[in-house]
Structures are given as structure tokens and as C-alpha cells.
Tab-separated table of C-alpha atoms in Angstrom:
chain	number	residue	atom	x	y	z
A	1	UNK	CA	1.204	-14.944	-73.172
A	2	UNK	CA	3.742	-11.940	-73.281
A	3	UNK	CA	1.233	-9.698	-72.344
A	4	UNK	CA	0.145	-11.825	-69.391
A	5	UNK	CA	3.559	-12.020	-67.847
A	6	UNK	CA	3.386	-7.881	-68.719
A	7	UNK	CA	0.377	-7.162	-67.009
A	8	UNK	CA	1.851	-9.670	-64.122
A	9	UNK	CA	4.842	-8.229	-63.664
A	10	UNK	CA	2.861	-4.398	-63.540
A	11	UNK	CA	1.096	-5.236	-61.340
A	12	UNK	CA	3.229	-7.022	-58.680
A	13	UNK	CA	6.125	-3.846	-59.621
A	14	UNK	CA	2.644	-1.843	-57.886
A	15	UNK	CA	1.534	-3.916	-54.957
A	16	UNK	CA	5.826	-4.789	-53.943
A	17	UNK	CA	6.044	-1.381	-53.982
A	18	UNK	CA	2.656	-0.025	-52.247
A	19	UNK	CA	3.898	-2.581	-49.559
A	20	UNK	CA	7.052	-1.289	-49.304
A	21	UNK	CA	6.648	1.978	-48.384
A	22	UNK	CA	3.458	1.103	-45.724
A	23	UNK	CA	6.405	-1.102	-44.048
A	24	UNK	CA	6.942	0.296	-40.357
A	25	UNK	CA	10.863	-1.328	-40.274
A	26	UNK	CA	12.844	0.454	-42.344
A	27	UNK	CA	15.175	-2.887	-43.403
A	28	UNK	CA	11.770	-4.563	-44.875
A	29	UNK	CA	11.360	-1.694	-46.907
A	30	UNK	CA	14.845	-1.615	-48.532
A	31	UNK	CA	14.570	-5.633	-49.163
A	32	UNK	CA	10.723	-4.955	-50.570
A	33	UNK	CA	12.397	-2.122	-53.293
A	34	UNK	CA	14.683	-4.963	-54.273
A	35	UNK	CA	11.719	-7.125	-55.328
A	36	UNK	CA	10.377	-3.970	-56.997
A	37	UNK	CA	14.119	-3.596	-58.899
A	38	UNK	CA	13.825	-7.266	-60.012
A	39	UNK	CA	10.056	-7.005	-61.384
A	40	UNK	CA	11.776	-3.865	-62.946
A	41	UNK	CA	14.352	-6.147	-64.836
A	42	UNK	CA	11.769	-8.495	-65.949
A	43	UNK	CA	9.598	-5.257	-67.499
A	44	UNK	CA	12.927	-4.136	-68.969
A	45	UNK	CA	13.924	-7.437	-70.482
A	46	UNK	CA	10.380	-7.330	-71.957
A	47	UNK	CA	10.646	-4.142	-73.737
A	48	UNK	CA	14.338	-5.294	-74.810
A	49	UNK	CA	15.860	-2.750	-73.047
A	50	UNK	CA	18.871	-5.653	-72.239
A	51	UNK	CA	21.242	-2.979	-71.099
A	52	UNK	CA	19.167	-0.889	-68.907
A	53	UNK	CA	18.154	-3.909	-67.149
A	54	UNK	CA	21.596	-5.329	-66.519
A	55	UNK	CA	21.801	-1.627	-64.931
A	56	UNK	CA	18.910	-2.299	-62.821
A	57	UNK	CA	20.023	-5.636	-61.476
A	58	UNK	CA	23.764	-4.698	-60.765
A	59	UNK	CA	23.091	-1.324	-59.391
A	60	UNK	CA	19.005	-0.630	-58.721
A	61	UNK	CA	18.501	-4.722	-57.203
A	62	UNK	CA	22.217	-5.331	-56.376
A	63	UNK	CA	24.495	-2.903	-54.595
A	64	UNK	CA	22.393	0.569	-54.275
A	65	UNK	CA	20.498	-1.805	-51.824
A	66	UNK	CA	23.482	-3.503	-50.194
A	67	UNK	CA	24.542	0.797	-49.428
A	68	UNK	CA	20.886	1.888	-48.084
A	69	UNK	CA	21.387	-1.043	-45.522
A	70	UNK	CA	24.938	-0.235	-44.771
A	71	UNK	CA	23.853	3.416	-44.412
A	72	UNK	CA	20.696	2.265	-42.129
A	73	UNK	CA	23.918	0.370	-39.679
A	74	UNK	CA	25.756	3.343	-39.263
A	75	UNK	CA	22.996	5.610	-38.580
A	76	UNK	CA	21.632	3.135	-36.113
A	77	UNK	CA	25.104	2.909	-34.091
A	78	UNK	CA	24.466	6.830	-33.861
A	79	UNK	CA	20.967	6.579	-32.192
B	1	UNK	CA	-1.068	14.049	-39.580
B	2	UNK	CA	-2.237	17.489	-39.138
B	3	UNK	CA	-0.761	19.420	-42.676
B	4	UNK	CA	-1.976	22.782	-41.498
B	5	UNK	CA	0.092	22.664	-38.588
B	6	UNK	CA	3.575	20.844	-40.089
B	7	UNK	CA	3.536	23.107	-43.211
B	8	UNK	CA	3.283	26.478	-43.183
B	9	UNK	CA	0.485	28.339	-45.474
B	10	UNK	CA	3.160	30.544	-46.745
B	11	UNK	CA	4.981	27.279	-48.218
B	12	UNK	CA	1.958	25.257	-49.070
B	13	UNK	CA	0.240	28.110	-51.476
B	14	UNK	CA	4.092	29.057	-52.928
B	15	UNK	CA	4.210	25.423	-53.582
B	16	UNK	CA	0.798	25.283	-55.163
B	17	UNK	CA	1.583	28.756	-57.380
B	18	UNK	CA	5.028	27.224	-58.369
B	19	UNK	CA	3.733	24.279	-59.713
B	20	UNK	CA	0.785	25.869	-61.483
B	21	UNK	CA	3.426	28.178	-63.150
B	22	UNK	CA	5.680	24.725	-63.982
B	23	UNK	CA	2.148	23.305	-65.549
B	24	UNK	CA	1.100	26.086	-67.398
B	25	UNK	CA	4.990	26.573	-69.069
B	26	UNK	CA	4.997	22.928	-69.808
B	27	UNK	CA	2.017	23.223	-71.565
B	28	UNK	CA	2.598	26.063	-73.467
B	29	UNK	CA	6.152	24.733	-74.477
B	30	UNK	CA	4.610	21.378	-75.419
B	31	UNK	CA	1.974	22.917	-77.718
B	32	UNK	CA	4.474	25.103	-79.738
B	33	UNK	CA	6.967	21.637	-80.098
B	34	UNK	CA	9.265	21.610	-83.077
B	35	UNK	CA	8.597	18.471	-85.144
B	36	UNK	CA	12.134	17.813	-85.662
B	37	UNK	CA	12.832	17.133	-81.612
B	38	UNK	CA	10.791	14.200	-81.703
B	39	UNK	CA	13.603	12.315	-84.384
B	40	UNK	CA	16.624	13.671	-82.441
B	41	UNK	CA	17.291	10.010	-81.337
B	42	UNK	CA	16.560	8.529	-85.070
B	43	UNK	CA	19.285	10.878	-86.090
B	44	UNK	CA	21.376	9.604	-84.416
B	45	UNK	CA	21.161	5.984	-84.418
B	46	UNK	CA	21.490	6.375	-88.067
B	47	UNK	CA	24.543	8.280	-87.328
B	48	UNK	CA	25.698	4.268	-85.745
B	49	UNK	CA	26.918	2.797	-88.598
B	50	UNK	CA	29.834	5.053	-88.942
B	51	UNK	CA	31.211	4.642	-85.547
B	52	UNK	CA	31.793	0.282	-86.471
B	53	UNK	CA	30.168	0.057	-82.894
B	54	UNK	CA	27.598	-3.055	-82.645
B	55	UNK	CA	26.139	-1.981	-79.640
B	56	UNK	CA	24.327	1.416	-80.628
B	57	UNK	CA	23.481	1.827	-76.358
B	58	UNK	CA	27.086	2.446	-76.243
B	59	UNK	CA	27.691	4.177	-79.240
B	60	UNK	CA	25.114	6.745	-77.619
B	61	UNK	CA	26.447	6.431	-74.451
B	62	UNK	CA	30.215	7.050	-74.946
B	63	UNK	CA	30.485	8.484	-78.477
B	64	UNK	CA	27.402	10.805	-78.568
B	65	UNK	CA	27.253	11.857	-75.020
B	66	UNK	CA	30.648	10.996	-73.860
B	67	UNK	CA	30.513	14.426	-72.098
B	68	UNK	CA	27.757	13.911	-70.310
B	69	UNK	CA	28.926	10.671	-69.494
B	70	UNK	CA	32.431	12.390	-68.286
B	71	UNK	CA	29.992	14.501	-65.660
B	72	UNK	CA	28.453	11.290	-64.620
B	73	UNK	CA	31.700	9.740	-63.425
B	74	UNK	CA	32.523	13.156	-61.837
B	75	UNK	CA	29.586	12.960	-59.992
B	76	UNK	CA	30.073	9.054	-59.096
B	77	UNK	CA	33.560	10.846	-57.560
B	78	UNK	CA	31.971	13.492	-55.707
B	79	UNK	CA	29.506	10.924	-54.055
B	80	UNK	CA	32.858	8.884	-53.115
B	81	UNK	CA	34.555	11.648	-51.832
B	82	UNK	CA	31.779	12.709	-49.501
B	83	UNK	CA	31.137	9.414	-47.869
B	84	UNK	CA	34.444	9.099	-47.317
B	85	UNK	CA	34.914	12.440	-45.643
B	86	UNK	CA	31.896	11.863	-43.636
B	87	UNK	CA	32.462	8.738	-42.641
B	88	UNK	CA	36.125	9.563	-40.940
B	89	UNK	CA	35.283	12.152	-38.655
B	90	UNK	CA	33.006	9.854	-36.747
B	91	UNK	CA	34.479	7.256	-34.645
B	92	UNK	CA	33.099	4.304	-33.254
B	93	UNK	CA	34.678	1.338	-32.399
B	94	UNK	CA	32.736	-2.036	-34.003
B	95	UNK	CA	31.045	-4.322	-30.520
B	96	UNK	CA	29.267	-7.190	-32.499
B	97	UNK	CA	31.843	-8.383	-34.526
B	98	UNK	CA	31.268	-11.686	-35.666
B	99	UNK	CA	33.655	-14.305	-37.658
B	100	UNK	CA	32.188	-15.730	-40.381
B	101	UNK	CA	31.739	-19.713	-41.107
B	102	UNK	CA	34.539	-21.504	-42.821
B	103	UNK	CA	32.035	-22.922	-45.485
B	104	UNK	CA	31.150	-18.893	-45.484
B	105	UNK	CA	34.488	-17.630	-45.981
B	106	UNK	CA	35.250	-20.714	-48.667
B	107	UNK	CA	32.375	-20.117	-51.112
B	108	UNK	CA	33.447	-16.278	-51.369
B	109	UNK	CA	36.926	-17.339	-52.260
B	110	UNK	CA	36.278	-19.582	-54.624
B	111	UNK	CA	33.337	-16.730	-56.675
B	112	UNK	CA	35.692	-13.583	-56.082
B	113	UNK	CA	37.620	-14.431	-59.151
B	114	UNK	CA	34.535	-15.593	-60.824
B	115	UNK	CA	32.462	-12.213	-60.128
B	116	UNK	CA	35.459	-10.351	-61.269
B	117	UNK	CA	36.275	-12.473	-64.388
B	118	UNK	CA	32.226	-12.017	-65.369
B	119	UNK	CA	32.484	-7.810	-64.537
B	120	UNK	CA	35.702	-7.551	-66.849
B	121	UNK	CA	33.867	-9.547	-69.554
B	122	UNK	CA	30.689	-6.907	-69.680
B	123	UNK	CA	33.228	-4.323	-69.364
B	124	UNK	CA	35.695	-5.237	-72.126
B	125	UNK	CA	32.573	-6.319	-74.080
B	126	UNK	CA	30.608	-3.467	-73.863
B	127	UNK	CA	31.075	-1.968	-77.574
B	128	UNK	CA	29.801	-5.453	-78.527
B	129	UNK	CA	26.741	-7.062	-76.246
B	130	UNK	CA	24.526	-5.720	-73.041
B	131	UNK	CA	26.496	-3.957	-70.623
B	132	UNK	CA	29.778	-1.906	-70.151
B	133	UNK	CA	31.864	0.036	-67.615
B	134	UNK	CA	29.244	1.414	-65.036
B	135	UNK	CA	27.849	-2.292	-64.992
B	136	UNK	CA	31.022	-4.379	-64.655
B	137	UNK	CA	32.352	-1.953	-62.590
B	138	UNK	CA	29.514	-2.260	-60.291
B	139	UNK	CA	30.004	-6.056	-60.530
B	140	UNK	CA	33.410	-6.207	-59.375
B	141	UNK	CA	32.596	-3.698	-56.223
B	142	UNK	CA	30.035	-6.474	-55.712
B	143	UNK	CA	32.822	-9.046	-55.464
B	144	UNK	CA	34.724	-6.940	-53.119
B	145	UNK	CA	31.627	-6.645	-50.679
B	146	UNK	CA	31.043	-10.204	-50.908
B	147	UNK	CA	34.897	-10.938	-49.653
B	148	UNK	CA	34.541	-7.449	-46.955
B	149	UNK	CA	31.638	-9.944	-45.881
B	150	UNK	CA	33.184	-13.013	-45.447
B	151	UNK	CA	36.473	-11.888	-44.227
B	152	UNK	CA	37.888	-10.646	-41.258
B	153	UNK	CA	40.918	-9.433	-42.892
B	154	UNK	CA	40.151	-8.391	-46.218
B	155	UNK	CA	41.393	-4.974	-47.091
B	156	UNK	CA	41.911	-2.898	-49.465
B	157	UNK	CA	44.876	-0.928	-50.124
B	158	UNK	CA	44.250	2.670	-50.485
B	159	UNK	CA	47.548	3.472	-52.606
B	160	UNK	CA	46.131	0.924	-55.113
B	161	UNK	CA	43.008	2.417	-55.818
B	162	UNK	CA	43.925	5.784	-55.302
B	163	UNK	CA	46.456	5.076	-58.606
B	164	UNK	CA	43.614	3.246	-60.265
B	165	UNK	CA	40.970	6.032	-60.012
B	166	UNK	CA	43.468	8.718	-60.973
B	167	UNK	CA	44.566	6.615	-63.923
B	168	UNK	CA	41.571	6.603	-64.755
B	169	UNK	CA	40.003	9.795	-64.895
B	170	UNK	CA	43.084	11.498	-66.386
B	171	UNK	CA	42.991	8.957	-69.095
B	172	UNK	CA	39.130	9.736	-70.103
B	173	UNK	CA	40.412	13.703	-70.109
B	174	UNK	CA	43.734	13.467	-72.111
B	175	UNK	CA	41.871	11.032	-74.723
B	176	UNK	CA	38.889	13.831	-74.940
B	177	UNK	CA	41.829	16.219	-75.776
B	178	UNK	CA	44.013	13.773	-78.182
B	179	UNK	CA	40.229	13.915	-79.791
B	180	UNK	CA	39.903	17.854	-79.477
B	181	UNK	CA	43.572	18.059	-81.341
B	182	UNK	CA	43.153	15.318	-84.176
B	183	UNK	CA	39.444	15.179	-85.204
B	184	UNK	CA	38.201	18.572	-84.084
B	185	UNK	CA	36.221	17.540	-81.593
B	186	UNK	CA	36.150	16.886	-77.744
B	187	UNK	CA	36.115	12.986	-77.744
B	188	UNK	CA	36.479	12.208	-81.354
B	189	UNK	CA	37.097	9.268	-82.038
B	190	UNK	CA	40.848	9.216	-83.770
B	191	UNK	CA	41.697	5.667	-83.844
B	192	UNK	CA	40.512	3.788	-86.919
B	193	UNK	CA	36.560	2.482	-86.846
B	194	UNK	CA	35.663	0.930	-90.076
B	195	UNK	CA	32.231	-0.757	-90.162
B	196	UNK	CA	33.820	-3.736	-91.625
B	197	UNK	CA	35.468	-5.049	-88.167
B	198	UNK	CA	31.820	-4.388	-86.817
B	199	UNK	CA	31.321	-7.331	-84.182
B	200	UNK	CA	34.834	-7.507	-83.646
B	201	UNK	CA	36.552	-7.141	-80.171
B	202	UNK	CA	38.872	-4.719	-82.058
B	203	UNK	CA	36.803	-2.185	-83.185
B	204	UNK	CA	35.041	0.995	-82.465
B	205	UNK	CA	38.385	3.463	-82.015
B	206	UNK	CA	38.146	5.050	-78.887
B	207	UNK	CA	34.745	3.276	-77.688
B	208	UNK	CA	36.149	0.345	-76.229
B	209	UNK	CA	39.083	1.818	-74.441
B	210	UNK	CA	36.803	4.776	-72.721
B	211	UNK	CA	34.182	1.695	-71.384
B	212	UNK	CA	37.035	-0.085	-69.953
B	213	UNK	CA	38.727	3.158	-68.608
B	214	UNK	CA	35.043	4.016	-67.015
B	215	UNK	CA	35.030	-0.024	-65.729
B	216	UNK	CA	38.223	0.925	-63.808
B	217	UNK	CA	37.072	4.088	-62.237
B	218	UNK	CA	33.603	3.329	-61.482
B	219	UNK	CA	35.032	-0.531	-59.700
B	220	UNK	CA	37.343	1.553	-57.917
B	221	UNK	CA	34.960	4.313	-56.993
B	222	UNK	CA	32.029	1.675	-55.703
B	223	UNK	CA	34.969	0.098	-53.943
B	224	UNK	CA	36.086	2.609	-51.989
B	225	UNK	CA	32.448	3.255	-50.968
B	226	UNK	CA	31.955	-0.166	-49.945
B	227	UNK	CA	35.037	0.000	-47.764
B	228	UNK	CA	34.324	2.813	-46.193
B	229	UNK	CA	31.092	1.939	-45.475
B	230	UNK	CA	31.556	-1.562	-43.564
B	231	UNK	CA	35.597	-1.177	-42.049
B	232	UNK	CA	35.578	2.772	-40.770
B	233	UNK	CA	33.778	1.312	-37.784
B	234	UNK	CA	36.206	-0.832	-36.805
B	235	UNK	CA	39.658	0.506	-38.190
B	236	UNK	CA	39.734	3.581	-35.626
């Protein structure tokens, strides 16, 4: 069962991410690599890695994010 | 996308000689290993015990490579310091400014003191369970975007977390030096760490008190960058 979920979670980390980066808006992309940071968590949780994947969630999933998009505003109001 | 014409041949075949040299070094330097790299980690986990830490992440994180750890928050500063510098000499006054829904600006008051009581707990708690300082820090910058979101008015005062982050990062040096002077070491750990308080939230010496001191300055840090970030554009 644990290695179902594994291979799962692989698998969708590859596809969020191969769909990520073929996005043409660059705001899709940055809310795709969130999906990939929270497949991330689950594959860290699963190789009991607790602490890195707190790291992921807070910084990779949560605010790192939350930055690219505030970055993205300001360089838009510069176009 | 026509590589021949974006990349020069000079670039393309130094890249391609570069990273056959990289390969072939790697190779060589992986063939002629020294056994005794591979249990560099078991080392020191065994090395643990001593420290009365429960959490052996942190233990390896603080203790082990506190210096490293020391650069990292340096680095965190740098990052801070540069957004903030960029981010003033542009100025642009803010057109689309919306005001947020009461239920909106409700919800964030009442989980603000939530969000930061949960990113103390992983800080403080950091010698114990999962987490510590970068995470809870990161946590309560979270709660101060969610209230920058919600509210018009929310600010930040500069003085505050200008003492904070200074506090901060002074602290982390002069303890490395209290260390350097007592136990002969940069970072030693000179406060008392039996393993029989392990699991306790008094225990560890210095481990504790550097996670929470790296809490303050990384919350602070993150904070400044989210302020920066969402009120330059309408302050000036």
C-alpha cells in the first residue's frame, strides 16, 4: 500500500512539474510548483524525513511561493 | 529555437570541455573514495547522546554545524538587505488598491495569534519534535502576510524589527564566543546537557536558546521581506 501511494506521489511530483514549466502564464507555473512542493511533503513524510518536510511546506509550498508572485507584481508594474 | 545562432560556438564547446573535465574529476575522485567518508554522518549521530538533545536533526543542525548554520542566517540577511535596497529606489505609487471584506479582514484577526502561537511552539520546541527556528520563523512571517493581506493599515514598525534582528544576530555571535572562552570551542555548548533531562523542555545547553534566537531573526528577516515586498508600492 505504502509503495502505491510512493509510486503515486512520484509520479504526479513528475507530471505537476512537466506541466508546470510547459505553462505559457507565468502565475500558473508558480501555483503548479506549489502542487509539486506538497507531493514533495508527502514523499518526505514517507521517507520520515518529518523535519525536512515541515521545511518544504512552510518555506518550498508556503511563502517562497507567496515571494515569486509578489516578485512577478512588481516586475509587471515595471512593464 | 535556433541554438547555433543564440549561443555562440565558442561558449557551447567551452561548456561541453568544462563539463567533460567536471565528469572525468568526479570520476576519478569517486573511484579513489576513502571508506571512512561514507560513516561521517554515523559518527556523528552517535556523537547525539552526549548533547541530551532528542531531536538529533537539530543536534546536527545547531550543535554540529552551528557555523554553517551562522552563514545561513547571514545569507538569509544579505537576501533581506538587497530586496530592501532594491525595492526603495523605485517608486510607484499603488492604482488598484482594493479594501478587503469584513468577513476577510475578521478571519485574519482572529488566526494571527493562532499562526504565531503555532510558529513559537515549533520554534521553542525544536530541540524536542519536527521543526525549529527557520520553520517557525517562516510561520510567523506567514502570519504577518496574511494580516499585510487583509489589512489596509497593518504595518510594521521598522525600529521594532530592526532591534529584533540585531538582538538577534549579536546574540548567536557572543554565545559562539562565551563557547570559544569556556569549552574551547566556537559554539560549545557551556550550559549543562545531561542525557538524563533528555525530552525535557529544559535541556540541551545552548541548543534551545540558539533555535529560538534563529526563530527571532529569521521571523524578523522574512518579515521585513514581506513588507517590503507588498507596502513599498504604496508608501512613497
Amino acid at each position: 500500500m505504502i509503495g502505491l501511494i510512493l509510486l503515486g506521489t512520484f509520479i504526479a511530483v513528475i507530471v505537476i512539474a512537466f506541466v508546470a514549466i510547459t505553462q505559457p502564464k507565468l502565475p500558473d507555473a508558480i501555483i503548479l510548483s506549489m502542487g509539486v512542493g506538497l507531493a514533495a511533503v508527502v514523499l518526505f513524510v514517507l521517507f520520515q524525513a518529518p523535519d525536512v518536510a515541515l521545511t518544504e511546506a512552510v518555506i518550498g509550498t508556503g511563502i517562497g511561493s507567496l515571494i515569486y508572485l509578489m516578485a512577478l507584481k512588481h516586475l509587471g508594474e515595471q512593464k | 529555437m535556433n541554438i547555433k545562432r543564440d549561443i555562440s560556438t565558442t561558449t557551447l564547446s567551452s561548456f561541453t570541455l568544462s563539463a567533460f573535465f567536471v565528469l572525468t574529476v568526479l570520476s576519478i575522485l569517486l573511484q579513489n573514495i576513502p571508506q571512512k567518508l561514507f560513516s561521517a554522518g554515523d559518527s556523528l549521530l552517535k556523537l547525539n547522546s552526549d548533547q541530551g538533545v532528542a531531536n538529533a536533526v537539530t543536534t546536527v543542525v545547531v550543535y554540529f554545524r552551528g557555523f554553517d548554520t551562522l552563514g545561513e542566517i547571514a545569507v538569509l540577511f544579505i537576501a533581506s538587505f538587497g530586496i530592501g535596497l532594491m525595492l526603495t529606489s523605485q517608486t510607484h505609487g499603488d492604482k488598484n488598491k482594493v479594501k478587503s471584506n469584513f468577513m476577510l479582514q475578521l478571519g485574519a484577526r482572529l488566526l494571527f495569534p493562532i499562526i504565531i502561537l503555532f510558529g513559537v511552539y515549533v520554534m521553542t520546541f525544536g530541540h524536542l519534535s519536527v521543526g525549529g527556528g527557520f520553520q517557525g520563523g517562516v510561520i510567523i512571517a506567514s502570519a504577518v502576510l496574511l494580516m499585510f493581506v487583509s489589512s489596509n493599515h497593518f504595518h510594521l514598525s521598522h525600529r521594532v524589527v530592526e532591534v529584533l534582528e540585531t538582538f538577534a544576530g549579536i546574540s548567536y555571535v557572543m554565545i559562539g564566543l562565551i563557547g570559544l572562552i569556556v569549552v574551547d570551542s566556537f559554539l560549545g555548548n557551556f550550559l549543562p546537557h545531561n542525557i538524563s533531562q533528555l525530552g525535557l523542555l529544559l535541556s540541551g545547553g545552548i541548543v534551545p536558546i540558539i533555535y529560538i534566537i534563529i526563530g527571532i531573526k529569521v521571523g524578523s528577516e522574512m518579515s521585513l521581506i514581506v513588507q517590503n515586498m507588498l507596502q513599498r508600492s504604496d508608501n512613497d
